[in-house]
XYZ file of C-alpha atoms in Angstrom:
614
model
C 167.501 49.403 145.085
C 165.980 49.975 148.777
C 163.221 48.672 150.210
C 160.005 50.520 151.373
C 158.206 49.438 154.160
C 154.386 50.031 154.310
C 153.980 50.455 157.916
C 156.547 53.439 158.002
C 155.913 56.760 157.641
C 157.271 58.353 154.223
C 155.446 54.709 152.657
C 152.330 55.944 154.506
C 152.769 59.473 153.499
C 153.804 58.434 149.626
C 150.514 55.878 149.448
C 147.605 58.824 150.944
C 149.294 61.411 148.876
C 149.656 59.552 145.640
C 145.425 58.517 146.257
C 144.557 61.256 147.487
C 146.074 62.072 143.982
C 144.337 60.050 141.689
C 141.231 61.092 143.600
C 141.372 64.687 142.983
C 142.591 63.900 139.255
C 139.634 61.757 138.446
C 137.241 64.057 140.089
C 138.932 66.852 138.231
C 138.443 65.183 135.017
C 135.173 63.989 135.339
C 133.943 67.710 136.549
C 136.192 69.467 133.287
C 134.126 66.534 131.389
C 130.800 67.178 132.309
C 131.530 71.353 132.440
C 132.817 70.912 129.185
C 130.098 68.792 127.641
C 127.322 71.654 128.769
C 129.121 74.228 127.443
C 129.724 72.585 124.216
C 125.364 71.873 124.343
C 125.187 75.440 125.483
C 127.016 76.706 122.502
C 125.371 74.340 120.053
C 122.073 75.458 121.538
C 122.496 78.922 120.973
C 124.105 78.449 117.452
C 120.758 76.244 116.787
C 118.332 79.520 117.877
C 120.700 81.780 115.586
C 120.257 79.104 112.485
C 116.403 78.944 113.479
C 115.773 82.831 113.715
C 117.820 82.695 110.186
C 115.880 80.104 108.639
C 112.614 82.238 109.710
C 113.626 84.678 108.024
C 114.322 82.975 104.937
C 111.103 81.515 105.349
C 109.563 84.973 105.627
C 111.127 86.113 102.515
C 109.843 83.583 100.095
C 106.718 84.159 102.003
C 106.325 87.533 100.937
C 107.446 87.219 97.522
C 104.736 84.054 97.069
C 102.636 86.768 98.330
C 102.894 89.132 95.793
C 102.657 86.812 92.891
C 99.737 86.076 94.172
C 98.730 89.518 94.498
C 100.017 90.131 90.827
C 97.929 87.146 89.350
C 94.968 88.270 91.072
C 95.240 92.015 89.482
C 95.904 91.325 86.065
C 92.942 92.406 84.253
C 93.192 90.118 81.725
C 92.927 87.553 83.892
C 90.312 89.032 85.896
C 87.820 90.106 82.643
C 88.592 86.112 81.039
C 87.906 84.508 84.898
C 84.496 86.872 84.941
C 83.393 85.980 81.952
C 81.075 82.326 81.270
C 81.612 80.681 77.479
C 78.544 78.390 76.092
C 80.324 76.952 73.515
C 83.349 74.746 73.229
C 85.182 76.730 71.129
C 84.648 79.617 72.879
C 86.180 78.129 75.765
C 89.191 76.757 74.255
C 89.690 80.020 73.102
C 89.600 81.328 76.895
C 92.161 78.688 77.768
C 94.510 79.668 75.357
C 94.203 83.509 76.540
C 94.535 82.201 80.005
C 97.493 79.829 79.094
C 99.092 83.312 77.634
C 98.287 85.378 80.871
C 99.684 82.998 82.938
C 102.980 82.282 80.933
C 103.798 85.763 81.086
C 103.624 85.627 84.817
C 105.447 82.426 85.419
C 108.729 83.012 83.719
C 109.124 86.214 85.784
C 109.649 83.141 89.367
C 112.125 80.982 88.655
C 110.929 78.761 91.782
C 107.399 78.774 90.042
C 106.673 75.569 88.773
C 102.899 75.479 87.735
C 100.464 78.257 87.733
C 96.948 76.755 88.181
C 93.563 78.443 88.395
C 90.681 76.461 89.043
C 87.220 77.957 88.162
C 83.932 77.262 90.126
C 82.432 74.969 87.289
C 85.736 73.265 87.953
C 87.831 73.468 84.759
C 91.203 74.188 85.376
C 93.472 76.422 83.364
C 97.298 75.710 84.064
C 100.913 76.802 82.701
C 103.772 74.832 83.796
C 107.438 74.631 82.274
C 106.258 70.758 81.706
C 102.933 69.710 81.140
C 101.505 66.827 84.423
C 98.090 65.136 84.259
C 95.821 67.240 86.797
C 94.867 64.920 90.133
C 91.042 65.525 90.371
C 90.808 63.961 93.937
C 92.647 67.056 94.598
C 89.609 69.639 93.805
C 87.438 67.639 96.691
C 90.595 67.314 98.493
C 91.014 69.125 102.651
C 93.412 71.891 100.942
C 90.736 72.760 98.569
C 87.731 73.277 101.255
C 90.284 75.374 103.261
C 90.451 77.608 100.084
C 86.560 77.802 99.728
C 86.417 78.502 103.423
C 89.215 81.260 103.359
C 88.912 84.735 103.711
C 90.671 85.436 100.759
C 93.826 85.279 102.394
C 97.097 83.102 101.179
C 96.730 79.566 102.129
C 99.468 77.372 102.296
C 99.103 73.727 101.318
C 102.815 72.563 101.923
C 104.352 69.376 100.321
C 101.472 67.719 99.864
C 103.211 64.879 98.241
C 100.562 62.415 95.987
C 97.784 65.030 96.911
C 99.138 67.772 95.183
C 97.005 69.264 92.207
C 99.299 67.916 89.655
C 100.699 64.156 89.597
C 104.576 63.906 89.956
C 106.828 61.495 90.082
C 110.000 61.974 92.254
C 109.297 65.681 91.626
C 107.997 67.228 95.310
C 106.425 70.561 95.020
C 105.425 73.355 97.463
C 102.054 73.983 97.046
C 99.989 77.421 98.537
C 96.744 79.250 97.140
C 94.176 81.872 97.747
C 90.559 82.166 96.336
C 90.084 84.643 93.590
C 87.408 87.535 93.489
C 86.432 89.896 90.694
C 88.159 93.226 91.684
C 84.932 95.239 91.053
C 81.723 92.807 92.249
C 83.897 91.093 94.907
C 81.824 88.133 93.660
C 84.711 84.678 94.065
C 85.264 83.744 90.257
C 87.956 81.038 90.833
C 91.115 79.318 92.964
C 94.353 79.839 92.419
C 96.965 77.233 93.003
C 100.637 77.571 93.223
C 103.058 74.483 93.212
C 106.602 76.234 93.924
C 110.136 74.479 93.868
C 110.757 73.394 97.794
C 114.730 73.246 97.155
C 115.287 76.630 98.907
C 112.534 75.428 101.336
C 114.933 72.294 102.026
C 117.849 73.767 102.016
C 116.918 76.252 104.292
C 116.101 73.483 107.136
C 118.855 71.297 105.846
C 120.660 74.232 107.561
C 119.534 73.735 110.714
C 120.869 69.943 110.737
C 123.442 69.770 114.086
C 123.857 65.797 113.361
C 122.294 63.308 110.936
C 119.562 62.730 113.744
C 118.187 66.066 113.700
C 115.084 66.625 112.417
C 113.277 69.997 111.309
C 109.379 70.579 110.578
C 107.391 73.690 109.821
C 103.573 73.672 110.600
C 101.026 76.340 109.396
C 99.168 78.185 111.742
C 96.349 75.721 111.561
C 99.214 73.672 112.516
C 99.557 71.148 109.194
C 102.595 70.047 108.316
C 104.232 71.824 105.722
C 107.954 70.894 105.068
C 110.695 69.372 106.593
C 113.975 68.609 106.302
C 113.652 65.176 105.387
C 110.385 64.806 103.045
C 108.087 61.573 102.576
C 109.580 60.333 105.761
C 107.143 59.776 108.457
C 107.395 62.038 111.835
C 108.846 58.870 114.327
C 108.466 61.507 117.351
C 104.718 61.736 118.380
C 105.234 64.498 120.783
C 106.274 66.868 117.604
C 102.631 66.616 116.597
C 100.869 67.934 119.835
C 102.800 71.551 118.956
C 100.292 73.149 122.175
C 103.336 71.601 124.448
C 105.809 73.814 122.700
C 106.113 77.565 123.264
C 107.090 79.588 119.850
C 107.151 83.144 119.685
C 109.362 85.582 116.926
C 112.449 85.026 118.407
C 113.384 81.615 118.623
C 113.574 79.534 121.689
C 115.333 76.960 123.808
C 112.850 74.045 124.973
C 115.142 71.049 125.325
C 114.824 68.594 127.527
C 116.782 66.019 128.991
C 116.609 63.523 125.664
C 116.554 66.481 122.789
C 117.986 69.642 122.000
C 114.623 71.868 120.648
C 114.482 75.173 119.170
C 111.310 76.728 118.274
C 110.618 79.887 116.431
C 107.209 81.417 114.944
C 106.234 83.890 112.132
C 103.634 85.986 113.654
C 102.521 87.385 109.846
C 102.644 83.718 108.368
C 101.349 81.800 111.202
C 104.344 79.364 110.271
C 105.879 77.374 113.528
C 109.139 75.657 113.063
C 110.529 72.928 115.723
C 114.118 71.533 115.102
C 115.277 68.485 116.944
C 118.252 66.866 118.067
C 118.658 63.791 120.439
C 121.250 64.268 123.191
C 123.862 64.495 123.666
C 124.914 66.729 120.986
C 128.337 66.548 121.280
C 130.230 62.841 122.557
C 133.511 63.370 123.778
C 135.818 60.265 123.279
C 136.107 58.309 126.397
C 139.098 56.570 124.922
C 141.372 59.449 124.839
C 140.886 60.324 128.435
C 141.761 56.502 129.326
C 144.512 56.731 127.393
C 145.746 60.273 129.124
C 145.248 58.326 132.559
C 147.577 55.778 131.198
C 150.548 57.768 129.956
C 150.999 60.463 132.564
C 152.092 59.692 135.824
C 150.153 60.545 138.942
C 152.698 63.307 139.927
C 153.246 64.700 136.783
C 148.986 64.933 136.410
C 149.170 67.308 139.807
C 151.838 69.151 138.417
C 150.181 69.181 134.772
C 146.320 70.421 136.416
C 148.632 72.748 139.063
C 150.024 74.709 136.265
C 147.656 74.061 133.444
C 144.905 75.482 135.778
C 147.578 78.683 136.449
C 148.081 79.624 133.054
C 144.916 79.287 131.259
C 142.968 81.517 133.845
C 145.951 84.118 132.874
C 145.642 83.441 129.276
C 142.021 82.805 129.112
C 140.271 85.796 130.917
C 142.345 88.439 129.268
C 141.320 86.863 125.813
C 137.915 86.232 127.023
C 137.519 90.400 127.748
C 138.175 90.395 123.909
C 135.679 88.036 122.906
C 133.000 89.727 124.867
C 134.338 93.139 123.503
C 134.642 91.803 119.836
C 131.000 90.535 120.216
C 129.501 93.865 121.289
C 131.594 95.268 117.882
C 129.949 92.470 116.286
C 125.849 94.020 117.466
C 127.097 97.171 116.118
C 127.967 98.781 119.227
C 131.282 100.566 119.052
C 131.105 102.571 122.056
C 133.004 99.513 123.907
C 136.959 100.047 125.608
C 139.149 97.489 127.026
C 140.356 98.391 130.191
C 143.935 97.949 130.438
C 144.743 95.435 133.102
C 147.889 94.126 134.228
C 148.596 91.156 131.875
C 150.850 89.135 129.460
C 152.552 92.147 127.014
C 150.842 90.213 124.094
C 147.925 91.131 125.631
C 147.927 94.453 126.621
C 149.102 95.506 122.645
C 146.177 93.645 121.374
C 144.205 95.796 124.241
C 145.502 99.240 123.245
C 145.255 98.298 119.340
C 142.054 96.807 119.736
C 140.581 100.367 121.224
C 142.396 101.995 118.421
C 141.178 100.244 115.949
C 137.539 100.033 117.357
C 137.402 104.316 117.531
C 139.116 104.501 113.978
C 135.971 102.318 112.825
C 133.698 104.131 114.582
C 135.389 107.748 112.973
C 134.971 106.150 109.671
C 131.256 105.262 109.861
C 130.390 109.101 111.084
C 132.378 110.750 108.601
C 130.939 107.867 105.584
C 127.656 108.706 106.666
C 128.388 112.187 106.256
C 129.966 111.898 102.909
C 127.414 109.755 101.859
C 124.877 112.287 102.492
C 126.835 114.723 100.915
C 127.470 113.392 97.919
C 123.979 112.590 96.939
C 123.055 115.848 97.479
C 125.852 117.010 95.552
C 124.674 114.862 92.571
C 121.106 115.790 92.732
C 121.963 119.744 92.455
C 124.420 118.723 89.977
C 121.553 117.508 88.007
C 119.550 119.916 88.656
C 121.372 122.847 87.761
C 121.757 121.699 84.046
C 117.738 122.354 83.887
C 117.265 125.352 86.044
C 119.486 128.495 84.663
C 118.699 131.385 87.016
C 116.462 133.932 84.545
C 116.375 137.928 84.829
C 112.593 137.735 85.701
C 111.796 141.351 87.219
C 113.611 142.515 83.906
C 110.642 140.757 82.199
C 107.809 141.828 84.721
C 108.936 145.637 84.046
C 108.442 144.726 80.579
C 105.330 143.272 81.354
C 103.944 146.020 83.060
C 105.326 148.703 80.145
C 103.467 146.981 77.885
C 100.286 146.559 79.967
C 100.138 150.244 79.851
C 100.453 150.201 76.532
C 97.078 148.025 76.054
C 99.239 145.312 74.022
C 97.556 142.420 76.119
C 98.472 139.520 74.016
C 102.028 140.325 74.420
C 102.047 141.127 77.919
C 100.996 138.191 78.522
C 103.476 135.876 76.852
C 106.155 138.314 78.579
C 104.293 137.649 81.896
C 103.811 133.756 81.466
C 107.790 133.890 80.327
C 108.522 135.896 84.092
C 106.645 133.225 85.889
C 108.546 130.289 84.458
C 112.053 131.938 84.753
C 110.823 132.783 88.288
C 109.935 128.991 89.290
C 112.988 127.619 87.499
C 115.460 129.887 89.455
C 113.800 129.828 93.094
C 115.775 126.240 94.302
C 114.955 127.425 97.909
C 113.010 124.471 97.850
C 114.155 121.369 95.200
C 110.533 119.871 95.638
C 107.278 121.033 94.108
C 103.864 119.393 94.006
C 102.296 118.154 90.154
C 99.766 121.126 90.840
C 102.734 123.663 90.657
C 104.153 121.944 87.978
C 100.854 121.883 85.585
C 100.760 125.584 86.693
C 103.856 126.345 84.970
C 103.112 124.236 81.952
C 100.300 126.542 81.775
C 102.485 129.256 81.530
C 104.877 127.338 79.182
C 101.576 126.325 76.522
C 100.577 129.948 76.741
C 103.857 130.472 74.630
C 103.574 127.874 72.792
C 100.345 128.575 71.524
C 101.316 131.983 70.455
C 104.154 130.158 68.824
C 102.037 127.792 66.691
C 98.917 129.843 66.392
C 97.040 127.976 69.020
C 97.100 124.454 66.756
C 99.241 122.263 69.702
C 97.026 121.975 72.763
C 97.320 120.363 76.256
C 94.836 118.732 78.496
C 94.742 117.118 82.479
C 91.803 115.819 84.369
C 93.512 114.949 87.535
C 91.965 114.114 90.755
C 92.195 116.573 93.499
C 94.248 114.442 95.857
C 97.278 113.492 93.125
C 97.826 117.400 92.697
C 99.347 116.832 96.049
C 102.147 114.418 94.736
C 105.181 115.538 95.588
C 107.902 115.645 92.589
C 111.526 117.078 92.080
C 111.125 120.617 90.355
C 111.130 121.121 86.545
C 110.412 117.683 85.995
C 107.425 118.020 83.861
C 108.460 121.240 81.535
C 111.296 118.828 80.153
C 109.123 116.203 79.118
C 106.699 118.606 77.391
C 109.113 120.569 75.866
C 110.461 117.409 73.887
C 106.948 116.322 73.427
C 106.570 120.079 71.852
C 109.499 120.525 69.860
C 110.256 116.895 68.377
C 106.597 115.842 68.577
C 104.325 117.840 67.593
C 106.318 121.152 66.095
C 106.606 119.488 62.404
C 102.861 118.496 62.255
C 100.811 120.971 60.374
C 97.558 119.821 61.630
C 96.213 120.230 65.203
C 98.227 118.579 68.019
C 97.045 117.360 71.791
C 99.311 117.061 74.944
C 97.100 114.856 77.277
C 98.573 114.888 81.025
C 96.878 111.869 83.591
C 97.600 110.300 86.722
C 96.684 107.398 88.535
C 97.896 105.775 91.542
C 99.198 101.914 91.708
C 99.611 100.456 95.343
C 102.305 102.716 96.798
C 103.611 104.238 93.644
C 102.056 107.208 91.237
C 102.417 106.737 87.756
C 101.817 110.334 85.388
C 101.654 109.779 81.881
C 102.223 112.084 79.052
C 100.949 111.201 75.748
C 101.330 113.157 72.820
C 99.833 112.376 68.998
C 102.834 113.550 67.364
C 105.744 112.245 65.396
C 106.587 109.672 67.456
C 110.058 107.690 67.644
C 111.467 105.189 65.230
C 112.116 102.046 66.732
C 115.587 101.947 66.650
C 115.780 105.112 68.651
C 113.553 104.058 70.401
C 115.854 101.103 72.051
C 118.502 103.374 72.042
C 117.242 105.418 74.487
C 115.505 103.335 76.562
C 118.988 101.523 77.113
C 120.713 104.753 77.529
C 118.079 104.761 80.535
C 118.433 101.702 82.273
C 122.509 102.797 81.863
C 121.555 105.636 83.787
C 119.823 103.663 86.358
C 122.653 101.065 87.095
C 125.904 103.799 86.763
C 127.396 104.661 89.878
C 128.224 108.471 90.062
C 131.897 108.103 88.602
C 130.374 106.216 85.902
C 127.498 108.623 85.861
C 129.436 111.763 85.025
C 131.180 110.057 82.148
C 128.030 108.895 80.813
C 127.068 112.580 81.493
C 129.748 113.785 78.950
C 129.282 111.208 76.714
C 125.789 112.185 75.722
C 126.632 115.901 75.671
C 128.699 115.014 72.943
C 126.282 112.261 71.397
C 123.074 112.044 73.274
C 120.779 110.165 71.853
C 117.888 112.176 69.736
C 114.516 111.396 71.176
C 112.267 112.138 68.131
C 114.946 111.274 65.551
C 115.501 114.970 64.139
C 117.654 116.893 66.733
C 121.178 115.852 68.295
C 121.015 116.117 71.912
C 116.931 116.434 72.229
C 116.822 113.961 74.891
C 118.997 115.785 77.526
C 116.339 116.851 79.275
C 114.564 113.328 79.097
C 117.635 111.774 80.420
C 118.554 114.361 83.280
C 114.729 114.161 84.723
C 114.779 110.071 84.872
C 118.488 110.227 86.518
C 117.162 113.104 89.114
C 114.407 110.835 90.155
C 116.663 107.706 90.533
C 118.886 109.774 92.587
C 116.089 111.066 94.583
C 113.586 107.716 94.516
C 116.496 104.671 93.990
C 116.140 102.165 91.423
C 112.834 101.148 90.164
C 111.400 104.510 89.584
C 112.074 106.773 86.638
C 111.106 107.397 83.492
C 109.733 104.669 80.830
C 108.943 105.562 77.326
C 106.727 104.028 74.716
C 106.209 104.781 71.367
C 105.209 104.122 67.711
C 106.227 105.962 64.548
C 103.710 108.536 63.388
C 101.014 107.908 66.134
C 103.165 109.358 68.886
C 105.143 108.872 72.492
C 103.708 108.066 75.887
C 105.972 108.907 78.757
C 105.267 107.438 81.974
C 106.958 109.116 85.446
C 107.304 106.428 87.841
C 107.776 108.285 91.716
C 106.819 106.747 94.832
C 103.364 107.750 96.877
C 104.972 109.733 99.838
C 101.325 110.276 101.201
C 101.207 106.681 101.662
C 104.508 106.608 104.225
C 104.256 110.448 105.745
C 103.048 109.727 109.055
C 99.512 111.877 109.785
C 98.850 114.937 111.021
């Protein structure tokens, strides 16, 4: 043991150093505290705006699909001609709500989130279809939601969780409720109001989402800025600042407005008019004041200097290496993969994560050049795959010289048929171009009934009245002479009597629809579903699983008409060219009923509607 005297110098030297010490320790700590605290806000802040722009877009999505079934309510004729149309007796009108109840049902179970379809008509009776029957609340149809509808423009209105003032009464059963005013398609005159009450769980659980801590709270306004959901429904909004929404920037993207008591992220649909605010009091993240007590406790003050000396060292070496990769990894992340690492001087850990890293980064970016060129390839190697099974090349100057032998020799009828049997062989063997308008293919069916009616002494006939603009569709080739051929042959070839081919086309939002009807045989039912399944097969097969389908039904296809093996080759290779040209959703459909004949419809997408002008 010795003693230490304070007055002398290595006392005076041990007491400054060992407070000068603790000084520089506590400031330390409390600096790495508060540092650490805003970048743990900072981080939460920006993970908020990435859960907010998400939620939007969620939002956005239901949006659009409440949108078009709307849209689809609103164009079904039978709803439209029942809506237009006044009954003066009771019966009569029970009889219109039972059509209406039947129009309606076969909407609704196409939305699962649907819960009641309701339209209201201007006398005021309302005709509904829900998957459980509620009494209707008729404070409602004087209610605000229902004088916004009157006053609308015809646009989608959306109600929200209107809670107790929602059309239909519900007990502990919230619904989402939106509507637009209905108008006769043709007179433009308003014959009604439709009102949809939607499930709000995806709502909910899409701002449940955006919950940092049990305090936070999320809302979503309408553009006329009424409340329409938030995260925690029926409970009153305790914040009366989150009313006066003018004090609040929102644009697309979402945005950082805190302030010094809340963490706020804002964020606004500029189709929907929807604003959505999320709050969160501060401070978002509490660090324990204990454990830092308890770390000023346990280590020494010399060991702390020591500790901070070399913990400060080693995690600048550690951390900005490691930090380069972050940043790096984050740019990989956006989808660029033109970064590098630059190889610094560092831990050997480091630099093979580097030099791997780069590797692996220009092997990813290799792979996505030469997918996207295999992808490209490949569909264009199964589309002139397809195509070739349809489109043998024909020896058609053999047939013109034939043509023109037998002009001279004044046999007109024949020359003809030889001539109309050179222009098809021509068309199906030029694939210079794999894309032909519906003009040029009528043109060649022209050719193709010319034949035909030699064939069958002019009894099987074809007709079109198509408007001059939908000549201009654009198709793949040879789809139409496959789809009258089987109409032809296993349609209309056994009849004895007269026989019509009627060719129309119409055009349905962004998609042209050209049907062929014939009045022949028609198709027995059962295969009927047989080949309608061996289409949607067609549809969903990837190409592996396409070309053994393709073999399959060489050696068993399934007969279209019920008489030939194999007639429906052609059927089935036109529907799988236009899926491979179009995607899913477009195609062929069929229809049909035994001895009154076939109706097949060509699905194909209006490319006049997305070319961009001349």
């Amino acid at each position: 043991m010795f003693g230490l005297r304070l007055n002398t110098f290595r006392a005076r030297l041990l007491m400054w150093t060992l407070l000068s010490t603790l000084a520089l320790v506590i400031v330390l700590a409390g600096t790495f505290y508060q540092y650490t605290a805003q970048q743990i806000d900072l981080k939460v802040g920006e993970a908020a705006q990435r859960n907010v722009s998400q939620a939007m877009d969620n939002f956005s999505l239901l949006a659009r699909g409440y949108d078009s079934l709307t849209k689809s309510i609103m164009s079904n004729t039978e709803i439209q001609r029942l809506l237009s149309r006044e009954e003066t007796t009771p019966q009569d009108e029970f009889n219109k709500e039972l059509l209406m109840m039947g129009a309606l049902g076969t909407i609704f179970y196409s939305y699962n989130e649907v819960k009641g379809i309701h339209v209201i008509s201007p006398v005021g009776n309302v005709y509904s279809y829900e998957s459980t029957t509620h009494k209707i609340n008729r404070n409602f149809l004087q209610g605000d939601f229902m004088d916004e509808l009157r006053q609308s423009d015809g646009s989608l209105v959306w109600g929200g969780m209107l809670g107790n003032k929602s059309l239909t009464l519900r007990d502990n059963d919230p619904v989402f409720t939106l509507g637009r005013e209905m108008t006769n398609l043709v007179t433009r005159r308003p014959i009604g109001i439709l009102v949809i009450e939607a499930d709000p769980r995806n709502l909910i659980s899409s701002m449940n989402n955006l919950m940092i801590k049990p305090e936070s709270r999320s809302y979503v306004f309408s553009a006329s800025d009424s409340l329409l959901v938030s995260s925690h429904p029926g409970e009153e909004i305790t914040n009366p600042s989150l009313t006066e929404l003018s004090r609040y920037p929102f644009q697309e993207q979402a945005l950082d407005v805190s302030n010094k008591d809340n963490l706020i992220v804002t964020a606004e649909d500029p189709k929907l008019g929807w604003k959505l605010i999320t709050i969160t009091p501060k401070p978002v993240a509490k660090l324990e004041m204990a454990a830092a007590n308890r770390y000023f406790i346990i280590v020494t003050v010399a060991v702390i200097l020591l500790a901070i000396a070399i913990a400060f060292i080693l995690s600048r070496s550690i951390s900005k290496p490691i930090k380069s990769i972050v940043q790096e990894m984050r740019r990989v992340e956006r989808g660029d993969l033109s970064t590098k690492i630059q190889a610094d001087k560092s831990y050997e850990e480091i630099n093979y994560l580097n030099t791997h890293f780069n590797r692996m980064v220009s092997e990813i970016n290799g792979l996505v050049v030469r997918n996207k060129i295999a992808a490209a390839s490949e569909k264009n190697a199964q589309i002139h795959a397809l195509q070739s099974q349809v489109n043998p090349h024909f020896l058609y100057n053999t047939l013109e010289m034939i043509y023109w032998l037998l002009d001279e020799q004044d046999n007109e009828k024949l020359a003809n048929l030889v001539l109309s049997l050179s222009r098809i062989f021509r068309y199906s063997s030029d694939w210079r171009n794999s894309v032909a308008t519906l003009k040029d293919e009528l043109e060649q069916i022209g050719h193709y009934m010319l034949i035909i009616g030699a064939r069958s002494d002019g009894r099987i006939h074809i007709q079109h009245d198509i408007d001059e603009e939908l000549l201009l569709t654009e198709l793949p080739k040879m789809t139409l002479q496959p789809l009258i051929e089987n109409a032809v042959i296993h349609g209309l070839a056994s009849y004895t009597g007269e026989g019509t081919i009627t060719i129309t086309a119409c055009r349905d939002g962004q998609v042209i629809e050209i049907q062929i009807r014939d009045d022949g045989a028609g198709i027995p039912p059962a295969k009927l579903e047989e080949l309608q399944q061996s289409l949607k097969r067609a549809e969903r097969l990837e190409w592996n699983e396409l070309m053994e389908e393709e073999k399959r039904s060489q050696r068993e296809e399934p007969a279209i008409y019920g008489r030939s093996k194999g007639s429906g080759a052609g059927f089935l290779n036109v529907h799988r060219r236009l899926v491979l040209e179009y995607g899913a959703g477009y195609g062929l459909r069929i229809e049909s009923e035994e001895h009154k004949g076939t109706v097949v419809t060509i699905v194909a997408p209006d490319l006049s509607a997305i070319k961009p002008k001349a």
